[in-house]
PDB file of C-alpha atoms and ligand atoms in Angstrom:
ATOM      1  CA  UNK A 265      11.011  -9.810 -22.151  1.00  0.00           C
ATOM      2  CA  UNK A 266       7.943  -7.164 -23.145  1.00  0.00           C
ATOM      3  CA  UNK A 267       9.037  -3.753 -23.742  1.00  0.00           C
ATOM      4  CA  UNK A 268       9.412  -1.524 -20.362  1.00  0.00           C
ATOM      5  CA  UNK A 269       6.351   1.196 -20.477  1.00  0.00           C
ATOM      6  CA  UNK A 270       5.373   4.413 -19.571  1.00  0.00           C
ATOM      7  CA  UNK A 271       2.398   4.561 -17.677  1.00  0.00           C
ATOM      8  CA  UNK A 272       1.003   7.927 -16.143  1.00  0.00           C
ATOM      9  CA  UNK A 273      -1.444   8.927 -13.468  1.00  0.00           C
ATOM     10  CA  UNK A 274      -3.994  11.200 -13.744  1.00  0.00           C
ATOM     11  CA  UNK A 275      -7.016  13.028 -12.357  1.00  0.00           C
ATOM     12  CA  UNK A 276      -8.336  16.270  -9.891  1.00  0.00           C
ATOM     13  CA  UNK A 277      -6.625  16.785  -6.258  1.00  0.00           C
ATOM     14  CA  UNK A 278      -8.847  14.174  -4.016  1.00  0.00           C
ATOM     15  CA  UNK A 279      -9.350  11.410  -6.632  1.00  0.00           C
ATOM     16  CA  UNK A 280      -6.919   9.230  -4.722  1.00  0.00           C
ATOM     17  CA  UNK A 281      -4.702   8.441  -7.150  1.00  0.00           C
ATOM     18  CA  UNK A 282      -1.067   9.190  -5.142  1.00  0.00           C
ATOM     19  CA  UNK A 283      -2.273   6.077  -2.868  1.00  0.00           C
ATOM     20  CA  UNK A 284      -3.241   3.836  -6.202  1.00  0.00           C
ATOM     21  CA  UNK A 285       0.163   4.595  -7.644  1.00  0.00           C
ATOM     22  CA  UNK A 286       2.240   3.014  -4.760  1.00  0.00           C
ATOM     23  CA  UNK A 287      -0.347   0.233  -4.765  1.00  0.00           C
ATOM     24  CA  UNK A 288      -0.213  -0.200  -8.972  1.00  0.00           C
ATOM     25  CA  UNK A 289       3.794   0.245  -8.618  1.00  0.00           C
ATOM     26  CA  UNK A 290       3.892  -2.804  -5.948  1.00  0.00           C
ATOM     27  CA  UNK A 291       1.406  -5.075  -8.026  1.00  0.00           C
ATOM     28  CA  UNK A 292       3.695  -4.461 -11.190  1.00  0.00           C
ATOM     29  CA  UNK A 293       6.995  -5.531  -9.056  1.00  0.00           C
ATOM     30  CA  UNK A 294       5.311  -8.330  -7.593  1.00  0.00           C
ATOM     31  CA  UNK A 295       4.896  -9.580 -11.096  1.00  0.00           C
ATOM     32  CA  UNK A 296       9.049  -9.245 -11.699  1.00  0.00           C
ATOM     33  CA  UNK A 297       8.973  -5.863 -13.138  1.00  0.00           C
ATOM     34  CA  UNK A 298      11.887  -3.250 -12.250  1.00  0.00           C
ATOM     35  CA  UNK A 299       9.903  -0.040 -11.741  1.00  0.00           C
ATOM     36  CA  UNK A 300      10.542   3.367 -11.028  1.00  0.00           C
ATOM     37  CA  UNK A 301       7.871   6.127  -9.460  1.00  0.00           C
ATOM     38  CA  UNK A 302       8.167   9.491 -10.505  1.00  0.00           C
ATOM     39  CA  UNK A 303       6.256  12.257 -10.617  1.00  0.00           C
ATOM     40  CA  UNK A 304       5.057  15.952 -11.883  1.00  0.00           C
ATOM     41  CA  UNK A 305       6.100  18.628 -11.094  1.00  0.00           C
ATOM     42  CA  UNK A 306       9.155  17.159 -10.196  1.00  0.00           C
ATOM     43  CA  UNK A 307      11.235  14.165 -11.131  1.00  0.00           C
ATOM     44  CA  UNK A 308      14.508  15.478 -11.007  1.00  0.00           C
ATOM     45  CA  UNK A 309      16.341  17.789  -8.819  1.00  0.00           C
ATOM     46  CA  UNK A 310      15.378  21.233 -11.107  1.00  0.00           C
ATOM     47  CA  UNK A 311      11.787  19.963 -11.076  1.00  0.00           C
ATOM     48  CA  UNK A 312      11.501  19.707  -7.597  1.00  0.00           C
ATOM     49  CA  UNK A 313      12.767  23.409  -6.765  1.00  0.00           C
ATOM     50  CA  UNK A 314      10.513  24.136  -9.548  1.00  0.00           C
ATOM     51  CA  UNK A 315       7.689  22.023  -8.212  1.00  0.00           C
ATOM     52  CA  UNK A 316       8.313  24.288  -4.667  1.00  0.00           C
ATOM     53  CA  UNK A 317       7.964  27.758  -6.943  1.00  0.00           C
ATOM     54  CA  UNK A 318       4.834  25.960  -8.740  1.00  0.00           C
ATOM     55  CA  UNK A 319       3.133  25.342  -5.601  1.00  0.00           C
ATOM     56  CA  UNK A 320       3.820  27.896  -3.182  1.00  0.00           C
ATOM     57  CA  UNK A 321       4.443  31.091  -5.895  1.00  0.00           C
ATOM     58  CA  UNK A 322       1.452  32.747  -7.723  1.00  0.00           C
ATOM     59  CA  UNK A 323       2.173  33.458 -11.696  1.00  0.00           C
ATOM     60  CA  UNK A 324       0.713  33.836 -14.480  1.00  0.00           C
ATOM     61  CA  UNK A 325      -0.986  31.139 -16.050  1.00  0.00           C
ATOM     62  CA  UNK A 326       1.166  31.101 -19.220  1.00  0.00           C
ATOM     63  CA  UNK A 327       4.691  31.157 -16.736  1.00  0.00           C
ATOM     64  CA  UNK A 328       2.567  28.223 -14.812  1.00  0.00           C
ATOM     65  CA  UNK A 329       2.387  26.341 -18.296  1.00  0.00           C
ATOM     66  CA  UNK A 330       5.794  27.231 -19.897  1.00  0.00           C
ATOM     67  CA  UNK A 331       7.421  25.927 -15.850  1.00  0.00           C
ATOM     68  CA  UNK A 332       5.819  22.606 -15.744  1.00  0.00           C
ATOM     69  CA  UNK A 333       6.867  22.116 -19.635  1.00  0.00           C
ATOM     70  CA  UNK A 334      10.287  22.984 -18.512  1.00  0.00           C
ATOM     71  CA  UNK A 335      10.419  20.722 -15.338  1.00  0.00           C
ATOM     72  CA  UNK A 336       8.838  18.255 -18.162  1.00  0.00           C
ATOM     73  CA  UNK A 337      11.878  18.153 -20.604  1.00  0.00           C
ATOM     74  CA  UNK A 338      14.436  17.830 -18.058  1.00  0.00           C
ATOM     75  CA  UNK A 339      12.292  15.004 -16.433  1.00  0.00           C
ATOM     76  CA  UNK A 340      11.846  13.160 -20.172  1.00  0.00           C
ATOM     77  CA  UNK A 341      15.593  13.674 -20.918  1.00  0.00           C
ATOM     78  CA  UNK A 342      17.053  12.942 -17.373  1.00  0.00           C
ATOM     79  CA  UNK A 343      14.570  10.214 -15.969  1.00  0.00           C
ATOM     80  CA  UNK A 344      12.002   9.045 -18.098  1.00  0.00           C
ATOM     81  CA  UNK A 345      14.085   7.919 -21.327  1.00  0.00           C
ATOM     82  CA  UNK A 346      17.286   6.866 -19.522  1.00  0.00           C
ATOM     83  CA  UNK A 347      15.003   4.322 -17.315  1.00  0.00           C
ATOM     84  CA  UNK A 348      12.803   2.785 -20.586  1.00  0.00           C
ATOM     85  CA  UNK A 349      16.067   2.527 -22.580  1.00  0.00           C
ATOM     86  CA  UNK A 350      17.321   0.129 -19.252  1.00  0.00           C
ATOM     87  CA  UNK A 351      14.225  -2.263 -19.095  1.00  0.00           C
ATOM     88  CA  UNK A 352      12.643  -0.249 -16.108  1.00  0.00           C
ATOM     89  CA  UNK A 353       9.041   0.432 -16.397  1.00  0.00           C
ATOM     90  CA  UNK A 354       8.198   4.158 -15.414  1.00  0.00           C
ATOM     91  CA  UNK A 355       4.735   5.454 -13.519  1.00  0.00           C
ATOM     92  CA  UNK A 356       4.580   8.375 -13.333  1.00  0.00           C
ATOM     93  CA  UNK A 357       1.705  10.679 -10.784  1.00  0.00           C
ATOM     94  CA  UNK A 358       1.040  13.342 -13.395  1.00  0.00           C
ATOM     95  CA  UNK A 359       2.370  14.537 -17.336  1.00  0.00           C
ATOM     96  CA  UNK A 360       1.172  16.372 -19.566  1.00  0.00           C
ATOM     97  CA  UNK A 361      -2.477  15.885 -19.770  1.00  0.00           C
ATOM     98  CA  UNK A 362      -2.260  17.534 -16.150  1.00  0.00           C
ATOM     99  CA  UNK A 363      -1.126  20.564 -18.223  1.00  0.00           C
ATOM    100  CA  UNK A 364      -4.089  20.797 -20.189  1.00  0.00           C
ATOM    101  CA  UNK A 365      -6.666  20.232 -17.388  1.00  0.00           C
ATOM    102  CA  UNK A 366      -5.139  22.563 -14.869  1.00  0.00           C
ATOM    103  CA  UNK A 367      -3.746  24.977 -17.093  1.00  0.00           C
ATOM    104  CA  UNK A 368      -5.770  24.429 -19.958  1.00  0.00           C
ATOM    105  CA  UNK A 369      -9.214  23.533 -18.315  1.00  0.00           C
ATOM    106  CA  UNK A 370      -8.890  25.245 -14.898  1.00  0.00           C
ATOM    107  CA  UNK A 371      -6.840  28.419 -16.336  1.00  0.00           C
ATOM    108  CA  UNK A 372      -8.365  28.559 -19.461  1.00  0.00           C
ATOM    109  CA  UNK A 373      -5.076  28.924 -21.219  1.00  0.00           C
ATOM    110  CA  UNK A 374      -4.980  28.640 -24.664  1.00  0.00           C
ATOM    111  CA  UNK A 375      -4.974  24.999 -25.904  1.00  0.00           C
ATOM    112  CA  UNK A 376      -3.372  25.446 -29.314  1.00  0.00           C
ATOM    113  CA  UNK A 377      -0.531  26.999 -27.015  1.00  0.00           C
ATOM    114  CA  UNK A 378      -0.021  24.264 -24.656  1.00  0.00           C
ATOM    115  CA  UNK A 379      -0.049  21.824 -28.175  1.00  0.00           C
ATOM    116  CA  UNK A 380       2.631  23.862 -29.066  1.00  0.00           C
ATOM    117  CA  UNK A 381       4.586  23.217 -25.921  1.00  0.00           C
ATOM    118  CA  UNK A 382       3.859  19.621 -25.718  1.00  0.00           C
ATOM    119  CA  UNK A 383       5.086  19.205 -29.229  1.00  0.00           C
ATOM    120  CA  UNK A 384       8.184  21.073 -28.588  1.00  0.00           C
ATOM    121  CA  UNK A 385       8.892  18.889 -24.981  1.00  0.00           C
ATOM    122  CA  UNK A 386       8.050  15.588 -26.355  1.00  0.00           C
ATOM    123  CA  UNK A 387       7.310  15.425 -30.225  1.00  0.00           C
ATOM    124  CA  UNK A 388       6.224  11.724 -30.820  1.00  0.00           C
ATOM    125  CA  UNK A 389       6.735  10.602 -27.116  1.00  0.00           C
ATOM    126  CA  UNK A 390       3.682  10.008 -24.920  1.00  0.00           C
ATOM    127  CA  UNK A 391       2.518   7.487 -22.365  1.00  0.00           C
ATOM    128  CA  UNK A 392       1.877   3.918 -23.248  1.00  0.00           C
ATOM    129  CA  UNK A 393      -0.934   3.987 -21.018  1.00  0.00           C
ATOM    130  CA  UNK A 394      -2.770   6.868 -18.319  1.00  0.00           C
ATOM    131  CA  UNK A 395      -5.327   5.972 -15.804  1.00  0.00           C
ATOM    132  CA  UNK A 396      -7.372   8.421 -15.540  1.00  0.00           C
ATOM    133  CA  UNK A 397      -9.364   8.869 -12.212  1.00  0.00           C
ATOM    134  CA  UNK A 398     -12.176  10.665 -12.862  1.00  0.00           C
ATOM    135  CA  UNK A 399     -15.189  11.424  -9.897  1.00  0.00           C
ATOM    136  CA  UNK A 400     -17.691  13.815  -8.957  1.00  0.00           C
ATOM    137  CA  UNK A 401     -15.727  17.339  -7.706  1.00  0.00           C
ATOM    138  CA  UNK A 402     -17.896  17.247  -4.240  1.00  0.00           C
ATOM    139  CA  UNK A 403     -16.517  13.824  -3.293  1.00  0.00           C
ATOM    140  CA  UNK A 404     -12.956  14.913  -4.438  1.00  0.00           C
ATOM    141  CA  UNK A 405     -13.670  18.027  -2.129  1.00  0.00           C
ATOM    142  CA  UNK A 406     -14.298  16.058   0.641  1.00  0.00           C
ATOM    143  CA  UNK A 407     -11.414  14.004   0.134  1.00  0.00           C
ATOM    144  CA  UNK A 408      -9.071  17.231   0.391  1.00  0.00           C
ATOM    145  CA  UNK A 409     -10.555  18.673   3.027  1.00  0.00           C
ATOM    146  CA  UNK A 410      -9.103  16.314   5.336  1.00  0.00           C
ATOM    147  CA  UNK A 411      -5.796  17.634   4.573  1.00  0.00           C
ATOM    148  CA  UNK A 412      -4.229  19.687   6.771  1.00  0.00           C
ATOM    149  CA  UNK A 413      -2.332  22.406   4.614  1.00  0.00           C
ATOM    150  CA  UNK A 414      -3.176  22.875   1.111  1.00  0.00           C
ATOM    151  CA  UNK A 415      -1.195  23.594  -1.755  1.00  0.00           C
ATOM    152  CA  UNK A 416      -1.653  26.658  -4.350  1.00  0.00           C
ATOM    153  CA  UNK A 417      -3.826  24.477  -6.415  1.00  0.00           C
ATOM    154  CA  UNK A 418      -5.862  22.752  -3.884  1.00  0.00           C
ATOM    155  CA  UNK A 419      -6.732  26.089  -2.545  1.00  0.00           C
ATOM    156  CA  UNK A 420      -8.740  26.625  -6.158  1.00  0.00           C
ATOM    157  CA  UNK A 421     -12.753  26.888  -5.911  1.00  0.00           C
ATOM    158  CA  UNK A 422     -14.868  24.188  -6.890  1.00  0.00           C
ATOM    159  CA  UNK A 423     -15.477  25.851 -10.442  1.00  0.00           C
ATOM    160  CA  UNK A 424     -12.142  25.512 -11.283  1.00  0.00           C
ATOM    161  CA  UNK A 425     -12.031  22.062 -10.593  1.00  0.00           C
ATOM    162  CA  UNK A 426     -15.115  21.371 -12.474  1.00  0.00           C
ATOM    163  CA  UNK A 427     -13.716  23.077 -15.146  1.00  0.00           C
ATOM    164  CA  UNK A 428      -9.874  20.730 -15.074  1.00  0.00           C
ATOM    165  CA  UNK A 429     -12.542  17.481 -14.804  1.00  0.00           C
ATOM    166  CA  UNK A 430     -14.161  18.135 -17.760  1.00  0.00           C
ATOM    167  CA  UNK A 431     -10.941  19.416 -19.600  1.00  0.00           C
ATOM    168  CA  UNK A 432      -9.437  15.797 -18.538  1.00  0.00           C
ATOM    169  CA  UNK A 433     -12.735  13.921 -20.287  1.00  0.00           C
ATOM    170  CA  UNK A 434     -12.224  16.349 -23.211  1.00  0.00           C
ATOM    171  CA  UNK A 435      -8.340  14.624 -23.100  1.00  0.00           C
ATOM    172  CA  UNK A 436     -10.080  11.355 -22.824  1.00  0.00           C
ATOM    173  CA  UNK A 437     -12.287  11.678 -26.229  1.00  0.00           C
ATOM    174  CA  UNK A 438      -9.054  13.147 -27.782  1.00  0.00           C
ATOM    175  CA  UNK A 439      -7.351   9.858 -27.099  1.00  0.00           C
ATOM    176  CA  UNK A 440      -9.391   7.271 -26.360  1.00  0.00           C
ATOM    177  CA  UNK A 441      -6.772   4.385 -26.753  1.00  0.00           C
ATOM    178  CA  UNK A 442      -4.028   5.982 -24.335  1.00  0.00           C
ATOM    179  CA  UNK A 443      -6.433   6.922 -21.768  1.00  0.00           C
ATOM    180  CA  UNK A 444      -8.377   4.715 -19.787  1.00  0.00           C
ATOM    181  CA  UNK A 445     -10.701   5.706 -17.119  1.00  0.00           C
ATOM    182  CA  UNK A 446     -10.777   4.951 -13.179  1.00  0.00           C
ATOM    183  CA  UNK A 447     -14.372   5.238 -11.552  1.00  0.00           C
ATOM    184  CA  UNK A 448     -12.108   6.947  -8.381  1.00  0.00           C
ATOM    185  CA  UNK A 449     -15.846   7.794  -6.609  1.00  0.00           C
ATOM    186  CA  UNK A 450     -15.519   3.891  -5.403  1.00  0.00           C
ATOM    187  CA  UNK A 451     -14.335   2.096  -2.713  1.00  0.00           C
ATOM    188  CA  UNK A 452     -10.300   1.860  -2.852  1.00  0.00           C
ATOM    189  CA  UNK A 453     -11.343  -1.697  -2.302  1.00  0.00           C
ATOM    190  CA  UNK A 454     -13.692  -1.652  -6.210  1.00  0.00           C
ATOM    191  CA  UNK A 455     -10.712   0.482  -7.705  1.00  0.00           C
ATOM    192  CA  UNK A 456      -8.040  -1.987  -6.519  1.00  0.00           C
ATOM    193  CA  UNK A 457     -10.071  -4.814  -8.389  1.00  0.00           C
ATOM    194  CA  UNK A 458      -9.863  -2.792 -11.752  1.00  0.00           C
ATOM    195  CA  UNK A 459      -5.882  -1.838 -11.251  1.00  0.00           C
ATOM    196  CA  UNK A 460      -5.038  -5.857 -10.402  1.00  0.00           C
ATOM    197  CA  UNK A 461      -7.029  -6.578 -14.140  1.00  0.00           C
ATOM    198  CA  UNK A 462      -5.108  -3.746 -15.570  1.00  0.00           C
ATOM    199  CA  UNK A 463      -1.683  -4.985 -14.200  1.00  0.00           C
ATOM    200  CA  UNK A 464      -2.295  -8.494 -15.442  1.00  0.00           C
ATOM    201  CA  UNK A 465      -2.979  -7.254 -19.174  1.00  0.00           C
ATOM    202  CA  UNK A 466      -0.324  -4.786 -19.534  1.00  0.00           C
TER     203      UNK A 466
HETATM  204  P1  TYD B 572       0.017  16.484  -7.099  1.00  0.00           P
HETATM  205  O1  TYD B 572       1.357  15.829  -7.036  1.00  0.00           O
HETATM  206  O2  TYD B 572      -1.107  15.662  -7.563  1.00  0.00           O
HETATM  207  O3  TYD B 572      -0.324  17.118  -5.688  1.00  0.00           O
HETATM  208  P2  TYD B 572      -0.266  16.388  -4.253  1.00  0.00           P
HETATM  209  O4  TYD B 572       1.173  16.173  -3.897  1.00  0.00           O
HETATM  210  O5  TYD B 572      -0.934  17.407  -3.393  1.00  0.00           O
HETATM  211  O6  TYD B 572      -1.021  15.098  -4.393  1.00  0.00           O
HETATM  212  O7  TYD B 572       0.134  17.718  -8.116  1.00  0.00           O
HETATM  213  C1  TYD B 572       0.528  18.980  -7.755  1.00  0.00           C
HETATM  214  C2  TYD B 572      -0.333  20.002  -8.430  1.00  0.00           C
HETATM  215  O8  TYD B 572       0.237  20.420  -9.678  1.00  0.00           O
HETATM  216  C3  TYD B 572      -1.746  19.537  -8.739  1.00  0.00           C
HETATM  217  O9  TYD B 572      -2.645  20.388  -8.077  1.00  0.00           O
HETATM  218  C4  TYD B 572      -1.893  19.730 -10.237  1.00  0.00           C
HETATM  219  C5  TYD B 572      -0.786  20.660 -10.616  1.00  0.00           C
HETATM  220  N1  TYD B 572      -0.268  20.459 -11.989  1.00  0.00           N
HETATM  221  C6  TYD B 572      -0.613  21.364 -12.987  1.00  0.00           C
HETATM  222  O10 TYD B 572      -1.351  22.329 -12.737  1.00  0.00           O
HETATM  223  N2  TYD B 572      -0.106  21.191 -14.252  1.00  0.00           N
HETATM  224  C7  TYD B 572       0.736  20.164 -14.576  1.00  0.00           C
HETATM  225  O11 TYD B 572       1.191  20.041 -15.741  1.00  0.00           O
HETATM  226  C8  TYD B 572       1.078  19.237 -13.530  1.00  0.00           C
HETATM  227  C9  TYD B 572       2.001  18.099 -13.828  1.00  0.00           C
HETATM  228  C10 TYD B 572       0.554  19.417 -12.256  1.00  0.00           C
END
């Protein structure tokens, strides 16, 4: 039997990629795979409160970085490890790389910081794989605005999601192997296409 993987989600608030998780998550089962969904903030029961605070409470941008990171390790430790080490795949909507778009990017916090943090939280442990869904911030925009209520971040302007896109395809360049990008400006329809090829070579 292959090795169980880690696989993470990425990309701005609107690129669709909650409803292309559940879909991936399926498509993965279908082919015999145990699989669990998780996501960030969150994960665990501490990362949920702390996903609450995250969303609802304005900070500082460096207590913003320093919560998710914390909500991170207890998710690794708790969640993410114990399942691998059992055979069950892991995907995961959001990890780190969310940290240095939003935080980083968006923010504009420090990046040599937020190294610092992700080598502390997980020194030598990253996703096998992260789609990254990547489209123009007016389309994501559009997306959101059919939502009813809006979260802390999705409240943001359009600058500082410009700002977390690019800061993602800055992530991208940095590691070209691990990240793989989703043209998310396409029908679900055109994206599913590309996930089903993705699930059969993984
Ligand atoms: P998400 O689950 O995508 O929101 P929704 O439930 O509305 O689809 O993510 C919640 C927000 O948290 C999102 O706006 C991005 C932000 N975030 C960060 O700023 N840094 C991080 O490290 C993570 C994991 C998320």
């Amino acid at each position: 039997m292959s090795k169980a993987k880690f696989i993470t989600f990425e990309g701005v608030d609107g690129a669709g990629k909650s409803t292309h998780l559940a879909w991936f998550a399926e498509a993965l089962r279908k082919r015999g795979k145990e699989v669990l969904v998780t996501r960030e903030p969150g994960g665990t029961p501490l990362g949920e409160c702390l996903r609450d605070i995250l969303l609802n409470q304005p900070m500082h941008a460096e207590t913003e970085a320093l919560l998710m990171f914390a909500a991170r390790f207890e998710h690794i430790e708790q969640v993410i490890k114990p399942a691998l080490q059992r055979g069950t795949w892991v995907v995961s909507d959001r990890f780190s790389d969310a940290s240095f778009a939003y935080q980083g990017g968006g923010r504009g916090m420090n990046v040599a910081k937020l190294e610092q943090l992700e080598c502390w939280v997980h020194e030598n442990f990253q996703p096998d794989l992260t789609l990254l869904f990547d489209l123009p911030i007016e389309v994501a925009r559009q997306r959101l605005s059919r939502n009813i209520t809006l979260d802390r971040f999705e409240k943001e302007k359009d600058s500082f999601f410009e700002k977390v896109r690019l800061a993602y395809l800055e992530r991208r360049k940095k590691h070209p192997d691990r990240i793989m990008l989703i043209d998310a400006s396409q029908t679900p329809d055109h994206v599913k296409v590309n996930l089903e090829k993705i699930v059969i070579s993984i």
